[in-house]
Coordinates of C-alpha atoms and ligand atoms in Angstrom, one line a residue:
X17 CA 180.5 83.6 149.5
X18 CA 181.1 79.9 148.8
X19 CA 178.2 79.1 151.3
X20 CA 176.1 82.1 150.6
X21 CA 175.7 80.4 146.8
X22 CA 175.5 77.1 148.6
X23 CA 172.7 78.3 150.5
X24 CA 171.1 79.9 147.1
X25 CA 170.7 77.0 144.9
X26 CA 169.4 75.1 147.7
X27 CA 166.8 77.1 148.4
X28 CA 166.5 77.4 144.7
X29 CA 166.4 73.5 144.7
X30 CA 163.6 73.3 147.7
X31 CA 161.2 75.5 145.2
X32 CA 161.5 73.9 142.2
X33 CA 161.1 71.2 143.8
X34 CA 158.2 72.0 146.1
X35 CA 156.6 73.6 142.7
X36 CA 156.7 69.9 140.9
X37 CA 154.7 68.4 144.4
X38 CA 150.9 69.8 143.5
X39 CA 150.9 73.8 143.2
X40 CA 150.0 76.0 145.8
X41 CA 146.4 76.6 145.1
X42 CA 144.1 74.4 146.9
X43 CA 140.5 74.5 146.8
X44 CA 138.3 73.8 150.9
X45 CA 135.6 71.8 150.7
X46 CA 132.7 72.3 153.3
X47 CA 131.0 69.1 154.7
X48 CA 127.6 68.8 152.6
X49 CA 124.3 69.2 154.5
X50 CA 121.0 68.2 153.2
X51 CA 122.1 69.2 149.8
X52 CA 119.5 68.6 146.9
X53 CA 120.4 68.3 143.7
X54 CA 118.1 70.8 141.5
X55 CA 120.0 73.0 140.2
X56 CA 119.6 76.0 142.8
X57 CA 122.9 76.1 145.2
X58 CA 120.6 77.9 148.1
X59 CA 121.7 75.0 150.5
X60 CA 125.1 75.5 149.4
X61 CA 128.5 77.0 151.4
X62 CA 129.7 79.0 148.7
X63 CA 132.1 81.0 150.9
X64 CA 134.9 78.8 149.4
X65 CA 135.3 78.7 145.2
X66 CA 137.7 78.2 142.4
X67 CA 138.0 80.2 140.2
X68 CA 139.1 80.0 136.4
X69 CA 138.5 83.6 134.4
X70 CA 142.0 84.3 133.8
X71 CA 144.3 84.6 130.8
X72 CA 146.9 82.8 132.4
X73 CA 144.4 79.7 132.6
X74 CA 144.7 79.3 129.0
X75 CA 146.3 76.0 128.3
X76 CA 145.0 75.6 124.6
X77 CA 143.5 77.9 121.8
X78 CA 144.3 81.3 123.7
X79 CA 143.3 83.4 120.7
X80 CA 139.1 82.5 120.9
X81 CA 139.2 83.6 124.5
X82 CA 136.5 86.8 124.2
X83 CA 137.0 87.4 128.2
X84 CA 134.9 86.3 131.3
X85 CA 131.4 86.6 129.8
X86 CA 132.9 83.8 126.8
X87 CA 134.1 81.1 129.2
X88 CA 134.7 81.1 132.9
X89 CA 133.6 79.2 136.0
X90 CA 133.5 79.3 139.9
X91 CA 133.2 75.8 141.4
X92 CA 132.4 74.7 144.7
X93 CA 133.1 71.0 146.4
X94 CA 131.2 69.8 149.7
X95 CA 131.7 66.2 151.0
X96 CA 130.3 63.4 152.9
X97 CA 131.8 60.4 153.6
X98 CA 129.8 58.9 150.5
X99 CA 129.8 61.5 147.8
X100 CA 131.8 64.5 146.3
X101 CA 129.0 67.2 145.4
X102 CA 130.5 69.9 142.8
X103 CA 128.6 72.8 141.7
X104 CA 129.6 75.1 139.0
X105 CA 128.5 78.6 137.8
X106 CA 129.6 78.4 134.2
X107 CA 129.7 81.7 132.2
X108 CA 129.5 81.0 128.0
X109 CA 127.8 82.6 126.0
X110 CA 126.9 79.4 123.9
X111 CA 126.7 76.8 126.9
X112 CA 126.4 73.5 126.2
X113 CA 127.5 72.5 122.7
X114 CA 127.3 68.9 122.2
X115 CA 127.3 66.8 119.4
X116 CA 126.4 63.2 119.5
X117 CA 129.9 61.2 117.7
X118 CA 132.2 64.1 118.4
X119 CA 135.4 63.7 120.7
X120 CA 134.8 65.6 123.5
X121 CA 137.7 67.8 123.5
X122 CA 136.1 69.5 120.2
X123 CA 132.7 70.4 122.8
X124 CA 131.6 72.5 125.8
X125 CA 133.0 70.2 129.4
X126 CA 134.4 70.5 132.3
X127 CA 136.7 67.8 133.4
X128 CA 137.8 67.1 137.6
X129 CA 141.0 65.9 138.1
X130 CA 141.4 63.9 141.6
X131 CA 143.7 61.8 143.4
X132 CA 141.5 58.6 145.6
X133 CA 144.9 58.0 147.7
X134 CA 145.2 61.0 150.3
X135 CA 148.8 59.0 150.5
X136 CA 149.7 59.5 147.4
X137 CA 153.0 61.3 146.8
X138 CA 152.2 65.2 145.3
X139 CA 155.4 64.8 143.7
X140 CA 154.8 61.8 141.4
X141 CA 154.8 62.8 137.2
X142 CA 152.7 59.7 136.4
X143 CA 149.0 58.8 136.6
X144 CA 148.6 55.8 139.3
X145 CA 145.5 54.1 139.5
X146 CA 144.2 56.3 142.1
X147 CA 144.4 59.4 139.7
X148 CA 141.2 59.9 138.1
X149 CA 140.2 62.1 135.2
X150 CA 136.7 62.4 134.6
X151 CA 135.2 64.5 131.8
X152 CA 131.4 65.8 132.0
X153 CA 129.2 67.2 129.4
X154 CA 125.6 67.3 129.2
X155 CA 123.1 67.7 126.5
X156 CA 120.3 70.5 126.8
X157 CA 116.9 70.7 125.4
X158 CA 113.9 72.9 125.9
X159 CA 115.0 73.1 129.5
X160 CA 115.5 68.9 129.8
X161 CA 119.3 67.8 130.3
X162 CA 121.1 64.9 129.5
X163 CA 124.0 63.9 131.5
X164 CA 127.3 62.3 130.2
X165 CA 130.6 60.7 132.1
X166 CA 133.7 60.1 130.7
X167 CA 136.8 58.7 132.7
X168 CA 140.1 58.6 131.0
X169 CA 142.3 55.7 132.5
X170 CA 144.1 55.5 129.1
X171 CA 147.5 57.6 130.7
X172 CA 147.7 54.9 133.4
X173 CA 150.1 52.1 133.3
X174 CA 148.2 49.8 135.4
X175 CA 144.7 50.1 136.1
X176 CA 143.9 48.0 138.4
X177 CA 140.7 46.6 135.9
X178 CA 139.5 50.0 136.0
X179 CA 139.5 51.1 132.6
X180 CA 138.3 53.7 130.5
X181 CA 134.7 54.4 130.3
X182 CA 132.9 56.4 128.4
X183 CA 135.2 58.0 125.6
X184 CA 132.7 58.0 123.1
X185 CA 130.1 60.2 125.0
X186 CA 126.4 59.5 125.5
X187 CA 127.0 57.8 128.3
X188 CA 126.3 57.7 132.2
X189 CA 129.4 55.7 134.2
X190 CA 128.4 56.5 136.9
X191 CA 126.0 54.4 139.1
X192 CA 123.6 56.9 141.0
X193 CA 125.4 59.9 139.9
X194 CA 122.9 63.3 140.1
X195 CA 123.4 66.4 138.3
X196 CA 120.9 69.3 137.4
X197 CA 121.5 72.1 135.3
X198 CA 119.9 75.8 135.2
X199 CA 120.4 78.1 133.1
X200 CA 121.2 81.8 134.6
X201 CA 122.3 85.2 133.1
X202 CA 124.9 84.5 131.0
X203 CA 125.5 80.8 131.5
X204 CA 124.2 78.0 133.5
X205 CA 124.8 76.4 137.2
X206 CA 125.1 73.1 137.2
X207 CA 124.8 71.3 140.0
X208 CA 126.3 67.7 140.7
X209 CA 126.6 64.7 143.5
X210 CA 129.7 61.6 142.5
X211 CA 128.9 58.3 144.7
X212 CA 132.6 57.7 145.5
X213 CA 132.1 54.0 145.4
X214 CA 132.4 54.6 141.1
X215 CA 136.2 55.6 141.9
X216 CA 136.9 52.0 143.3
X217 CA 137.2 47.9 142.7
X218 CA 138.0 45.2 144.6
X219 CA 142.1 46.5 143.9
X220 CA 141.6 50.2 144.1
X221 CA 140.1 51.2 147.8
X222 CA 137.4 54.1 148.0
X223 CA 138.5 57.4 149.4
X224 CA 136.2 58.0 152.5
X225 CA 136.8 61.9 152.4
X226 CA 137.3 63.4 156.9
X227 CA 138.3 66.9 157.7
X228 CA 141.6 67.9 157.1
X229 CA 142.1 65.7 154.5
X230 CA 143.9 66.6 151.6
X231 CA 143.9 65.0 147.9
X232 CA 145.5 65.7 144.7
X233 CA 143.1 68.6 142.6
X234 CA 142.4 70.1 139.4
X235 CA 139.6 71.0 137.4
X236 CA 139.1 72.4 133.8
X237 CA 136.7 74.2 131.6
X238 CA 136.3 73.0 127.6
X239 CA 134.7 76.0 125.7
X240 CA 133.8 75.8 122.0
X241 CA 130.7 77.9 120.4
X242 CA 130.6 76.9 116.7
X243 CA 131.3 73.2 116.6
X244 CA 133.5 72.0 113.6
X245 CA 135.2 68.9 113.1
X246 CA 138.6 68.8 113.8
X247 CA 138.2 72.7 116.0
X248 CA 139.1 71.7 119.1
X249 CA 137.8 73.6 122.2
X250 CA 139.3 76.6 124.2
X251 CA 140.4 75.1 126.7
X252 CA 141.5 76.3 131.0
X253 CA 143.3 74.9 133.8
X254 CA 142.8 76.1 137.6
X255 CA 146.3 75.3 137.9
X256 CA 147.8 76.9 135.1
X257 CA 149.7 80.3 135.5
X258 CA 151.1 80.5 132.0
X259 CA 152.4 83.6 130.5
X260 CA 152.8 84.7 126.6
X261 CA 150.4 83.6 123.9
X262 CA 151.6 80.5 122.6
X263 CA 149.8 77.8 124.2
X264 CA 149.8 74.1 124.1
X265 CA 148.3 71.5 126.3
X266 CA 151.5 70.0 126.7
X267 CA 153.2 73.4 128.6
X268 CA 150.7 72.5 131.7
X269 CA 150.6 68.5 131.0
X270 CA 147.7 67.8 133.9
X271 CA 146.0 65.1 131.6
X272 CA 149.7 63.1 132.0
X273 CA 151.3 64.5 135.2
X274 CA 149.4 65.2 138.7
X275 CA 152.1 67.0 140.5
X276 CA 151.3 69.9 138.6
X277 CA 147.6 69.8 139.6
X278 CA 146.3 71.7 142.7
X279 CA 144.8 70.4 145.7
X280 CA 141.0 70.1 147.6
X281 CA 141.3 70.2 151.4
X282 CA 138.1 68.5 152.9
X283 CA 136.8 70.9 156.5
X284 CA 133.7 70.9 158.4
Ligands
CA328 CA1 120.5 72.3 145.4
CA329 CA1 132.0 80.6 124.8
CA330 CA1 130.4 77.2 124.6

C-alpha cells in the first residue's frame, strides 16, 4: 500500500511538474514558400492553426465576451530561416479600435509570445532575454492600414541592451517588418512577415528556425469595441484552460512566466 501511494504522488509529482514546463498545446509551423504579404493567405498552408474562440481562453474581462462572432482568431506560422510569417483570421465585430495616446491593453491587439533560445528550459518561471513579447495593433482607414510594434522587455531582469520599444504605440520596431490587413465577413485577416534579426544584438544570438525545432509559444487576442479610458480590453490566451467566471490576468501569468505558454514546432 505503502508503495502503491509512493507510486501515486510520484506520478502526481511528474504532472505537475510536466504541466509548469510549457503546456501541451503546440502550434506546427510549415516552411514558407513564395509567400507575399497582401493580405490574401492563397499561398498559405493553413492545414495547421490555433485556435482561440473558447470560454476557457478568457484570462481578463470574461463578462463582455458576446461569443465567437465578438472576438476570436485562428492563426497560422510558416518559417524560413530569415522570418516568422503569422497570419491571422480575426473575428470582431468592431476590429481595429485604436486610439493614438491610449495604453494598448485598453485597444483591439494581438500579442506573440516566443522564446529565441530553442535551449531554453520550458520549465523556467522568469522572462530571460530570449523571451520576447511583442504586442501588434494597427490603425485602419478607408481601406489604408497603419502598422504598430510594441515589445515588452520590462519583466526581464537583464536584457541584454534590448529594451523596451515601442510602449507608447504609433510606432514601427521593427526594421523591414510587412504586414497587410483585409477585411472579411465579420473581421479581418491580417497578414504578417518578422525579420528575426529584430529579436537579436551583438549579446542575444538570432534564432535561425530548421525542422523539428521547437520554441517556447503563446499568442493572445486584445478585444475592446467602445474605447474608454481606464476600460481595459477583453482579453484571451491560447494557453489558458481556465474554468469559473472570475478572471484575472494574474491566474494564467504568461506576460511574467513562459512555462505556462505553449509551444510552435517548426516542419517542412
Ligand atoms: Ca499573401
Ligand atoms: Ca468585439
Ligand atoms: Ca474590437
Amino acid at each position: 500500500m505503502k508503495k502503491l501511494i509512493a507510486l501515486v504522488a510520484a506520478l502526481l509529482l511528474g504532472l505537475s511538474t510536466s504541466a509548469l514546463a510549457y503546456t501541451d498545446k503546440n502550434l506546427e509551423a510549415p516552411r514558407a514558400k513564395d509567400v507575399v504579404i497582401d493580405g490574401d493567405l492563397s499561398e498559405w498552408d493553413t492545414s495547421k492553426s490555433l485556435k482561440i474562440d473558447s470560454l476557457n481562453q478568457i484570462i481578463d474581462q470574461i463578462e463582455h465576451w458576446d461569443g465567437e462572432a465578438d472576438c476570436s482568431m485562428e492563426a497560422y506560422v510558416m518559417w524560413d530561416e530569415e522570418n516568422l510569417y503569422i497570419a491571422m483570421k480575426i473575428l470582431d465585430d468592431t476590429p481595429l479600435v485604436y486610439r493614438e495616446g491610449f495604453p494598448l491593453d485598453e485597444l483591439d491587439a494581438v500579442i506573440f509570445f516566443l522564446s529565441t533560445d530553442p535551449d531554453a528550459d520550458p520549465a523556467r518561471t522568469e522572462y530571460t532575454a530570449t523571451d520576447w513579447r511583442i504586442v501588434q495593433s494597427a490603425y485602419g482607414y478607408k481601406g489604408e492600414y497603419e502598422f504598430f510594434n510594441y515589445i515588452d522587455r520590462d519583466m526581464i531582469a537583464d536584457t541584454q541592451g534590448w529594451d523596451t520599444q515601442g510602449e507608447y504605440g504609433d510606432e514601427v520596431v521593427f526594421d523591414d517588418y510587412e504586414a497587410a490587413i483585409v477585411s472579411i465577413d465579420g473581421g479581418i485577416v491580417w497578414e504578417s512577415k518578422i525579420p528575426l534579426h529584430n529579436l537579436s544584438n551583438k549579446n542575444i544570438p538570432q534564432l535561425v528556425p530548421a525542422a523539428g525545432m521547437t520554441i517556447g509559444f503563446d499568442f493572445s487576442i486584445l478585444d475592446v469595441d467602445l474605447p474608454c479610458p481606464g476600460i481595459h480590453s477583453l482579453r484571451m490566451q491560447y494557453s489558458s484552460e481556465l474554468d469559473g467566471r472570475d478572471r484575472k490576468p494574474e491566474m494564467h501569468a504568461v506576460d511574467t512566466n513562459p512555462s505556462l505558454w505553449a509551444t510552435l514546432t517548426f516542419v517542412d
